GROMACS .gro file of C-alpha atoms in nm:
model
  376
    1UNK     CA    1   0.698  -1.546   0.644
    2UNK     CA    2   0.991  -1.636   0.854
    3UNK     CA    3   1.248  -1.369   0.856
    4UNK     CA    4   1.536  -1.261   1.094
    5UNK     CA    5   1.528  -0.917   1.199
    6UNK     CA    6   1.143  -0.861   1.051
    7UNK     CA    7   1.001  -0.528   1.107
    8UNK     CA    8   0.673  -0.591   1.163
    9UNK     CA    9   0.676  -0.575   1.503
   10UNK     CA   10   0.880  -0.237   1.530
   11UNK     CA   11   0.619  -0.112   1.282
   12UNK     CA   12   0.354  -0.107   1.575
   13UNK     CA   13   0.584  -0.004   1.833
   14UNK     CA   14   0.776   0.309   1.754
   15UNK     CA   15   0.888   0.242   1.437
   16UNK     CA   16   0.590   0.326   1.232
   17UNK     CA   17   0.572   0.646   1.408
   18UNK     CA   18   0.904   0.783   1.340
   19UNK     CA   19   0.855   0.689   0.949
   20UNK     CA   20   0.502   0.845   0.950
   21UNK     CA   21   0.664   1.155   1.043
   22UNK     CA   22   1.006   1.127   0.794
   23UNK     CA   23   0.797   1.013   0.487
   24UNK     CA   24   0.545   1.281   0.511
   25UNK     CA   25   0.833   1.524   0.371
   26UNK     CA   26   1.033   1.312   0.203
   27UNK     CA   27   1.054   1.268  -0.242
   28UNK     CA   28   1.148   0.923  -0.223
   29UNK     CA   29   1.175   0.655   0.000
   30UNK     CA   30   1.490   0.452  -0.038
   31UNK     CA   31   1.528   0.086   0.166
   32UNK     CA   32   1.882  -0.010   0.117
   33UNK     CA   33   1.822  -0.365   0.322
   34UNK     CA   34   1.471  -0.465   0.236
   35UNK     CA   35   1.476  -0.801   0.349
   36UNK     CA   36   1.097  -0.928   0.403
   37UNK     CA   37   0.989  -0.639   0.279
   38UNK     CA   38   0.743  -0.510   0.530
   39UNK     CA   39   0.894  -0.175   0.570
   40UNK     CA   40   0.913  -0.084   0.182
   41UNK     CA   41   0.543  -0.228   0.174
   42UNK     CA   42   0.445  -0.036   0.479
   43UNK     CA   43   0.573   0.298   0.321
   44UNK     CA   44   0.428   0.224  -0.066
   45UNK     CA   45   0.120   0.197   0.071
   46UNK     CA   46   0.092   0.438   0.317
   47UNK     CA   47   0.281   0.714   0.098
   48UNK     CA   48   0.235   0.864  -0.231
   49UNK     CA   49   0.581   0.910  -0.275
   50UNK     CA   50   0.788   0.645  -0.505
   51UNK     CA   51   0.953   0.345  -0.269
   52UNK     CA   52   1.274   0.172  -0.408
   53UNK     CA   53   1.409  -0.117  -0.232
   54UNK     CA   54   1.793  -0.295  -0.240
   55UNK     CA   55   1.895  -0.620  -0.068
   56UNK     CA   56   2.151  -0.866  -0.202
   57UNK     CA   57   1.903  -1.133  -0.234
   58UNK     CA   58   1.666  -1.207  -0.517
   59UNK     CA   59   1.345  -1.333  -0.304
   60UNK     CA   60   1.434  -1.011  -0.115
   61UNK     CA   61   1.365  -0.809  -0.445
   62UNK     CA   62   1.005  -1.015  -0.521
   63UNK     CA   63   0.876  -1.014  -0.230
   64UNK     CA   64   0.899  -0.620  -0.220
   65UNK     CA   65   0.826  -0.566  -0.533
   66UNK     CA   66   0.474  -0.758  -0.601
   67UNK     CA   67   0.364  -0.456  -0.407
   68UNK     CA   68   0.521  -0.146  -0.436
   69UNK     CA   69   0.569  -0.180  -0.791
   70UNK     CA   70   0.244  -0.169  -0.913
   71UNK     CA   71  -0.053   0.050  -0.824
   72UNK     CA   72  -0.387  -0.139  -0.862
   73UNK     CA   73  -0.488  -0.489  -0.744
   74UNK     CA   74  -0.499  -0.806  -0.898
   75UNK     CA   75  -0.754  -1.013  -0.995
   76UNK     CA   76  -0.675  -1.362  -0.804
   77UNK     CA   77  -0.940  -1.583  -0.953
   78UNK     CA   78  -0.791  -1.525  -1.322
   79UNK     CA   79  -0.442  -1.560  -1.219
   80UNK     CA   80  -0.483  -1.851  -1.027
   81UNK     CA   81  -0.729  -2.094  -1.171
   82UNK     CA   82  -0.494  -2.109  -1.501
   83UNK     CA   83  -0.180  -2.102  -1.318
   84UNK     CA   84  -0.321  -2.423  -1.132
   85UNK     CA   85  -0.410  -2.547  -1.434
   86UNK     CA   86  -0.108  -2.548  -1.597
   87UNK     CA   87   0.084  -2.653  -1.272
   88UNK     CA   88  -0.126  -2.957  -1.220
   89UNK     CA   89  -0.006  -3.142  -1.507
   90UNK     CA   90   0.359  -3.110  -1.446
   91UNK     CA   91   0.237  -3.259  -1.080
   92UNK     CA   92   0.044  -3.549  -1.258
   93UNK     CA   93   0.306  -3.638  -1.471
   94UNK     CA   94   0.555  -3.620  -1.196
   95UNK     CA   95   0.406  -3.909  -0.985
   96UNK     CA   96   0.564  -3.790  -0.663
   97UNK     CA   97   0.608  -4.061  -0.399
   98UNK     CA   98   0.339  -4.031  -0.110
   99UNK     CA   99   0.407  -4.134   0.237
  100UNK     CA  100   0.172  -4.127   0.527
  101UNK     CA  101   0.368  -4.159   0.848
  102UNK     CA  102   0.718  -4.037   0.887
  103UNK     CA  103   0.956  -4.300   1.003
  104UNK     CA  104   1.332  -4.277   0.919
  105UNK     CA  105   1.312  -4.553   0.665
  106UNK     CA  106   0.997  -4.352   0.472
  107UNK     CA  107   1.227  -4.052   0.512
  108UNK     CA  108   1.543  -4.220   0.329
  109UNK     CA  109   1.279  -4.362   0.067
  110UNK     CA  110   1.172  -3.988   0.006
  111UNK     CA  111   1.489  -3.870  -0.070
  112UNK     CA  112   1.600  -4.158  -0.317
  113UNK     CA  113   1.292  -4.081  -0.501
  114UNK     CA  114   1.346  -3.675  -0.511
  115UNK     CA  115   1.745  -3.725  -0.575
  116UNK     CA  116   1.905  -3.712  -0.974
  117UNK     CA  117   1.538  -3.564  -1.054
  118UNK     CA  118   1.695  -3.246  -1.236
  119UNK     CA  119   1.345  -3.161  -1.401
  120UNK     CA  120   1.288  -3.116  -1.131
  121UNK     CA  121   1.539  -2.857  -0.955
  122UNK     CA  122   1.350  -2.773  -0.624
  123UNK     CA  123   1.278  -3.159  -0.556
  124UNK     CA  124   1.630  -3.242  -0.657
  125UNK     CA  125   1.803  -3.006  -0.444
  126UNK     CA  126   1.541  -2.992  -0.124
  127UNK     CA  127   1.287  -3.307  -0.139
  128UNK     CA  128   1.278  -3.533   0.071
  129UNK     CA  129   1.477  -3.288   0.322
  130UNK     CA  130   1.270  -2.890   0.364
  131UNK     CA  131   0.977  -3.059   0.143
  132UNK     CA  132   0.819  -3.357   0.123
  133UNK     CA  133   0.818  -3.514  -0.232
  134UNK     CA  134   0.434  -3.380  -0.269
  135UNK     CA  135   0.549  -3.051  -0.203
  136UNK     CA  136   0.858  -2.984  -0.323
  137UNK     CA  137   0.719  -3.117  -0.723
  138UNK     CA  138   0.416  -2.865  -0.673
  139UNK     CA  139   0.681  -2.582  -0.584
  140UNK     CA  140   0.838  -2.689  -0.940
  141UNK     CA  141   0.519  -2.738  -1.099
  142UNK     CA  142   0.413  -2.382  -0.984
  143UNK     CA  143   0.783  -2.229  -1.034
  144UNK     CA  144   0.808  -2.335  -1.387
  145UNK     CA  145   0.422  -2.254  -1.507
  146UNK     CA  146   0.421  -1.900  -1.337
  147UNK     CA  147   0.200  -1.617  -1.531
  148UNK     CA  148   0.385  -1.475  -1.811
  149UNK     CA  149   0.233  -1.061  -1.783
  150UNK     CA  150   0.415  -0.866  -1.514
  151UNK     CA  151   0.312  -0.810  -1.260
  152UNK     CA  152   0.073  -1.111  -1.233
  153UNK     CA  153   0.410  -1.338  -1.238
  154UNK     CA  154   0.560  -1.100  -0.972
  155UNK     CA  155   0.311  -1.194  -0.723
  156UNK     CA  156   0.251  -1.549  -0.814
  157UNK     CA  157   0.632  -1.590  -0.741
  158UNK     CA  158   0.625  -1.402  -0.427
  159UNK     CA  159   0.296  -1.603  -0.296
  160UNK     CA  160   0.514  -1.919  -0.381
  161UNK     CA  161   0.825  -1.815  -0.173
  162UNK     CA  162   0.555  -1.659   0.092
  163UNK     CA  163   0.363  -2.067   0.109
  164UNK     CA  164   0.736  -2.173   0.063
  165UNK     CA  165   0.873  -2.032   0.409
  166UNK     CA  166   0.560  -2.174   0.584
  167UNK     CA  167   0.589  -2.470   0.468
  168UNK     CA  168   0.968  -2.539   0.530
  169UNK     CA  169   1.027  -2.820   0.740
  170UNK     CA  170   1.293  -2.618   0.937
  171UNK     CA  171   1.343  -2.471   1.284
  172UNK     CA  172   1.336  -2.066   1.186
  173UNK     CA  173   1.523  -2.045   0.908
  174UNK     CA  174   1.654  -2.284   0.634
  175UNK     CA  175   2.012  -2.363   0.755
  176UNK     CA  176   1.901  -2.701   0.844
  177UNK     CA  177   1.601  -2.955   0.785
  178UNK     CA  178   1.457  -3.148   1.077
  179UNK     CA  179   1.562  -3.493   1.091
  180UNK     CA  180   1.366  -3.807   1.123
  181UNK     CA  181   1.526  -3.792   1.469
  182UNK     CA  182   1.263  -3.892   1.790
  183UNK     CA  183   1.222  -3.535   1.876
  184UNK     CA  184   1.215  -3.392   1.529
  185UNK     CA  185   0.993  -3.674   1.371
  186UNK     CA  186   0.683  -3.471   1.440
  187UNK     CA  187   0.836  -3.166   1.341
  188UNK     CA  188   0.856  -3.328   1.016
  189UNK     CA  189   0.566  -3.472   1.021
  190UNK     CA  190   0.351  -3.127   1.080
  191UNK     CA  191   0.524  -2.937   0.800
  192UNK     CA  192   0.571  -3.214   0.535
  193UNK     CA  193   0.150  -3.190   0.607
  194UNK     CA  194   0.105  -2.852   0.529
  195UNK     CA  195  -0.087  -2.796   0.185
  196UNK     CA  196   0.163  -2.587   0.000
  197UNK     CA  197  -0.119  -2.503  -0.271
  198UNK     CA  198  -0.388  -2.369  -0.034
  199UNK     CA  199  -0.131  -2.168   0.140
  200UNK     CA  200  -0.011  -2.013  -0.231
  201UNK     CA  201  -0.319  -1.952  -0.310
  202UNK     CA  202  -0.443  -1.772  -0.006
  203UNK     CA  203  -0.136  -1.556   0.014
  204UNK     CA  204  -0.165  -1.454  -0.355
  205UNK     CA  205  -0.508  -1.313  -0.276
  206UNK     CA  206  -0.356  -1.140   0.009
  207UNK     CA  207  -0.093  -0.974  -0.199
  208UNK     CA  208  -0.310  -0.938  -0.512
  209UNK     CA  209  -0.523  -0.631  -0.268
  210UNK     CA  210  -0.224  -0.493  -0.189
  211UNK     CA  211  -0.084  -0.202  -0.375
  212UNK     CA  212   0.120   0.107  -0.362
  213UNK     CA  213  -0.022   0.448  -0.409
  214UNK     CA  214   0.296   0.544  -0.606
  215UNK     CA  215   0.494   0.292  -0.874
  216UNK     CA  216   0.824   0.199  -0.704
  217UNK     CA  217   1.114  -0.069  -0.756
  218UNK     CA  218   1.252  -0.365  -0.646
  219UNK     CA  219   1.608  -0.449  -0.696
  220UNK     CA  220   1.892  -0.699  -0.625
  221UNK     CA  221   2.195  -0.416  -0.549
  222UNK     CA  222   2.440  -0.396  -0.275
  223UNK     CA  223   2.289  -0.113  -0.003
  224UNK     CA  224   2.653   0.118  -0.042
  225UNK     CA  225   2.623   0.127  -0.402
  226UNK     CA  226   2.250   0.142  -0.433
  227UNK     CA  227   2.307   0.487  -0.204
  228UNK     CA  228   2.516   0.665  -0.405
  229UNK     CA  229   2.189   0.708  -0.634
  230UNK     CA  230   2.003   0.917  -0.320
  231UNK     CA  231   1.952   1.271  -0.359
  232UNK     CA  232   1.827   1.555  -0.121
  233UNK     CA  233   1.443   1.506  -0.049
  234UNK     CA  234   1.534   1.115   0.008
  235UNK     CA  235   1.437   0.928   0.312
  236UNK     CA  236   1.667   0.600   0.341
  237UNK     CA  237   1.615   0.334   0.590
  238UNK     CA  238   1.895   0.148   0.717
  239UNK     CA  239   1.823  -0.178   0.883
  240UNK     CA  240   2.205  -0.355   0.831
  241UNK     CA  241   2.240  -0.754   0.930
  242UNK     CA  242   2.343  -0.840   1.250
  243UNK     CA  243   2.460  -1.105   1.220
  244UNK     CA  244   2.840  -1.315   1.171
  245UNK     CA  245   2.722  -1.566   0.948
  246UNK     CA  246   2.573  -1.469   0.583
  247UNK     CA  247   2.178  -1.417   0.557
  248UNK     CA  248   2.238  -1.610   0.268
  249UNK     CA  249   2.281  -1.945   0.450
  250UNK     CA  250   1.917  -1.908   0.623
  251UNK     CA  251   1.711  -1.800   0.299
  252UNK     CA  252   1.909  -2.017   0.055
  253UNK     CA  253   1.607  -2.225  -0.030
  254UNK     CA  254   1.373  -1.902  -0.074
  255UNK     CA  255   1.678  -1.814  -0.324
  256UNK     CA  256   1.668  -2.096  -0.529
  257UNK     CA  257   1.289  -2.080  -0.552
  258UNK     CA  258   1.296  -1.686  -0.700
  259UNK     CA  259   1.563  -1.813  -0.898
  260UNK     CA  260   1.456  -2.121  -1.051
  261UNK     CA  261   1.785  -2.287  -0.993
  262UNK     CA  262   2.073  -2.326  -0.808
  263UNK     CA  263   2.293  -2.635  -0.901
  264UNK     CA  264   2.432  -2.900  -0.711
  265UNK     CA  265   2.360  -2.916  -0.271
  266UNK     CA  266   2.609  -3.014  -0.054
  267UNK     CA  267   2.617  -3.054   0.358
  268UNK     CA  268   2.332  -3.126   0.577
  269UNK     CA  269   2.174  -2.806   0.517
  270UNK     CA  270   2.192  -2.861   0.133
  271UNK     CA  271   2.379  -2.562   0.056
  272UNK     CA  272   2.444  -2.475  -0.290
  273UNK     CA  273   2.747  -2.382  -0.407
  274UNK     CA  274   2.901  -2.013  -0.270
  275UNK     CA  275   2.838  -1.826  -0.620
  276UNK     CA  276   2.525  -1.898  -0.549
  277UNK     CA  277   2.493  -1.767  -0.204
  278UNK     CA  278   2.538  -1.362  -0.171
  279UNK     CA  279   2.829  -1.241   0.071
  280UNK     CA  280   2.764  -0.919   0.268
  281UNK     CA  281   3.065  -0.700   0.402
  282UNK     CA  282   2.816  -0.663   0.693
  283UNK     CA  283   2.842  -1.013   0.809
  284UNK     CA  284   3.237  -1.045   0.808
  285UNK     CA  285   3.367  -0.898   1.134
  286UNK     CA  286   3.654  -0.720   0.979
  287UNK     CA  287   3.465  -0.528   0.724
  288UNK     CA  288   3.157  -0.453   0.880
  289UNK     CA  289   3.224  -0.156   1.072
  290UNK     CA  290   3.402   0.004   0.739
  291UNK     CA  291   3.076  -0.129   0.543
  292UNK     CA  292   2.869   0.125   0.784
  293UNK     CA  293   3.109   0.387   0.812
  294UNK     CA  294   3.147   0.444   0.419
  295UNK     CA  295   2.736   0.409   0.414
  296UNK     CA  296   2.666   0.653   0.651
  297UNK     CA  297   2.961   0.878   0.490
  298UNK     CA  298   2.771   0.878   0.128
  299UNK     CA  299   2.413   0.917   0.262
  300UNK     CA  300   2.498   1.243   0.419
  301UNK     CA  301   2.721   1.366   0.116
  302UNK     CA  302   2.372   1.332  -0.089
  303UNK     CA  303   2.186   1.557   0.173
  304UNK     CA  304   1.920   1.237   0.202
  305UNK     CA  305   1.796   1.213   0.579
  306UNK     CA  306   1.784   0.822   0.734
  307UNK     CA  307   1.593   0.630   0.972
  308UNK     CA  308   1.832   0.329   1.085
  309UNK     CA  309   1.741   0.008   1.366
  310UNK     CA  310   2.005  -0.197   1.501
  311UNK     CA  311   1.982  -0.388   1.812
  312UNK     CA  312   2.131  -0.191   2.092
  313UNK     CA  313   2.402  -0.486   2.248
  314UNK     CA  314   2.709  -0.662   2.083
  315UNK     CA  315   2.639  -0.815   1.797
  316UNK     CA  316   2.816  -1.163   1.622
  317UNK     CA  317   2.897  -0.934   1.309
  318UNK     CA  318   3.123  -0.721   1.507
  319UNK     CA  319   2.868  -0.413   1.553
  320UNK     CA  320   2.705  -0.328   1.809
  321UNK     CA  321   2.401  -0.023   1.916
  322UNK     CA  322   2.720   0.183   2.053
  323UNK     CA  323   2.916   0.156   1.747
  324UNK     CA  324   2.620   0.285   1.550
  325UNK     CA  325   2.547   0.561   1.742
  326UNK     CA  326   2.914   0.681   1.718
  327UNK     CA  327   2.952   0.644   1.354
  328UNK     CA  328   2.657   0.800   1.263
  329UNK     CA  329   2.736   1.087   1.510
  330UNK     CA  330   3.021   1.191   1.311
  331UNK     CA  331   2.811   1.269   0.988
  332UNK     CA  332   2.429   1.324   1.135
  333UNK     CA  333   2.249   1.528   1.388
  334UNK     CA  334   2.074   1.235   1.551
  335UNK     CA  335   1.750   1.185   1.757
  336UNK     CA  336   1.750   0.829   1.914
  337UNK     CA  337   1.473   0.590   2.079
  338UNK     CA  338   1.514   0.246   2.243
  339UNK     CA  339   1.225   0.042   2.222
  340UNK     CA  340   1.170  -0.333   2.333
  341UNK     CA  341   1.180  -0.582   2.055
  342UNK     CA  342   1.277  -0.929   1.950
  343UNK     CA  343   1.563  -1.050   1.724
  344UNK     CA  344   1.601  -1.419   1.607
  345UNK     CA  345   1.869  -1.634   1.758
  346UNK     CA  346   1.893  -1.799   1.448
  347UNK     CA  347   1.684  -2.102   1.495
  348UNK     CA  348   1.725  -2.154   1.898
  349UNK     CA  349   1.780  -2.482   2.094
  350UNK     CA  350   1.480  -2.474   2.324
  351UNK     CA  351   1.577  -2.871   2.460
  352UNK     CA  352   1.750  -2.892   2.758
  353UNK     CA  353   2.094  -2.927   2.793
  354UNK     CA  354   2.274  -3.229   2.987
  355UNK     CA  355   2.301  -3.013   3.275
  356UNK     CA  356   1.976  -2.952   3.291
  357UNK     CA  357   1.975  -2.613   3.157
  358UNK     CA  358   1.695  -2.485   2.870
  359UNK     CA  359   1.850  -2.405   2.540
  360UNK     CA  360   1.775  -2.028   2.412
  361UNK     CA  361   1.464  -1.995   2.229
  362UNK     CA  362   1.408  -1.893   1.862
  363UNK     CA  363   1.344  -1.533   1.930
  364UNK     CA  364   1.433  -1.307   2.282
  365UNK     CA  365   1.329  -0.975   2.397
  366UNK     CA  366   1.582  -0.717   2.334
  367UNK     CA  367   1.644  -0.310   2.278
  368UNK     CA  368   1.657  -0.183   1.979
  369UNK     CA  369   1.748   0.126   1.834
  370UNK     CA  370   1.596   0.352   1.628
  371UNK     CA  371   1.780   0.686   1.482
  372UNK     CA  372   1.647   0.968   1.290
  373UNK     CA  373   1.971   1.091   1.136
  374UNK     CA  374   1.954   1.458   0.969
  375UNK     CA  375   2.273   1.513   0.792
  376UNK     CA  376   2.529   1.798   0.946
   0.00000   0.00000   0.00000
């Protein structure tokens, strides 16, 4: 799925190593900003140790745990021929408007149709705009019929957020929809296309053979509280935003969908309102270096050791690879590598500029850091 500051990549290059080597002695594993997941999932299923994972954001919390909380697989073709079932008649019922070619008139028409439908809560808030009307009354259809039994319904949900994020008609992230602009129109065009069942259904039998070899947790907690549960024998992993503006304003949409809900949209990026959008002390330039400090200062009072990325350069949240390093100095022994990585620019502009100059791109190359901090 689409995620800013995804650790997939790292995991092949350097990062794997360094928690191959920390989780082979460690009692626990303890994420404290899980984000996509893919660490916590890497580390449940390589390690028969229990994995618990933190991150402000619901979808955060399912994604990571339709794996490491349960220990066996799934069996798809029971889950999901009944679940479709069930799902398709909401869809019949609904009638959603079909359109063929994507002109700005067909676009308008799509949202009248999706708009004041509060049966419908995904279509109402986001059709016509991330989803076309097709897709956006099958993500309701599918939200609101979801398996009952844990943890079939935990991995249903996360397949639908996974086919979700695919699907969005969005450049990176969901701050903003495309447009029915003369640039964007096929944009549009390609992702209002995409078949948002097929793509459910092939990611739940992706996640259904997935499984950790130890039953962990998922849970929505704020990473400094959630580490004043570590002990000694933990391993945390640290991998704090870096960014000024909220995470909360590019996953919004994958929010509402774990949720089921989130009331009334407002702006261009159809925002819901801010109780509904998490607020990190790690994104607001004046806290964030605090935020790190009094982390850092409770994982070492618990004796827990830490592994901890953060790009090495300035950052928009007021952090930066150098401020890191020096806070963590003062309560770790540290070990440090820089490896080459990318980080998301939050969308990019890749169209030229008036003065002929190319926008940045979606992603760029940059250091990051990784620290293997022992406490003093």
């Amino acid at each position: 799925m689409k995620y800013m500051g995804s650790k997939r990549w790292m995991l092949q290059n350097g990062l794997g190593s360094a928690l191959n080597l920390e989780a082979a002695r460690a009692k626990r594993f303890v994420d404290l900003f899980a984000g996509s997941g893919a660490v916590a999932c890497y580390v449940a299923q390589k390690f028969d140790i229990p994995v618990l994972a933190f991150d402000l954001q619901k979808f955060s919390a399912v994604l990571t745990g339709a794996v490491i909380s349960r220990t066996r697989g799934l069996s798809t073709d029971d889950i999901w021929k009944s679940w479709q079932q069930r799902a398709r008649k909401i869809f019949n019922d609904a009638k959603p408007l079909i359109t063929a070619k994507i002109t700005k008139k067909t676009v308008e028409e799509c949202r009248e149709w999706c708009d004041g439908r509060e049966e419908l809560p995904i279509t109402n808030a986001y059709g016509g705009y991330y989803f076309s009307p097709t897709q956006s009354v099958w993500i309701d259809a599918l939200r609101r019929t979801l398996p009952k039994r844990v943890p079939d319904r935990t991995a249903a949900l996360a397949a639908l957020i996974q086919a979700a994020s695919q699907c969005a008609a969005a450049p990176g992230h969901t701050a903003q929809p495309f447009q029915s602009t003369r640039t964007a129109k096929k944009f549009l065009q390609d992702a209002w296309g995409r078949d948002i069942v097929e793509r459910t259904r092939h990611l739940l039998c992706s996640l259904a053979s997935q499984r950790a070899q130890c039953v962990g947790r998922a849970k929505v907690a704020d990473a400094n509280t959630a580490a004043k549960g570590l002990r000694e024998g933990d391993l945390a992993f640290i991998d704090p935003p870096y960014s000024g503006v909220h995470y909360s304003r590019f996953y919004h949409v994958l929010e509402t969908i774990a949720r089921g809900e989130c009331g009334e949209v407002k702006g261009v990026g159809r925002y819901p309102a801010p109780m509904h959008r998490p607020r990190s002390k790690y994104s607001i330039g004046t806290m964030s270096a605090k935020a790190l400090d009094d982390l850092f200062a409770t994982i070492s009072s618990k004796g827990a050791r830490a592994v901890l990325t953060f790009p090495d350069h300035a950052c928009s949240n007021g952090l930066s690879g150098d401020i890191v390093r020096k806070t963590a100095k003062k309560y770790f022994r540290i070990s440090e590598e820089v490896v080459k990585s990318k980080f998301s620019t939050l969308g990019g502009n890749g169209r030229l500029s008036k003065t002929g100059k190319k926008g940045r791109a979606a992603r760029q190359k940059a250091n990051e850091l990784i620290l293997v901090l022992q406490p003093k």
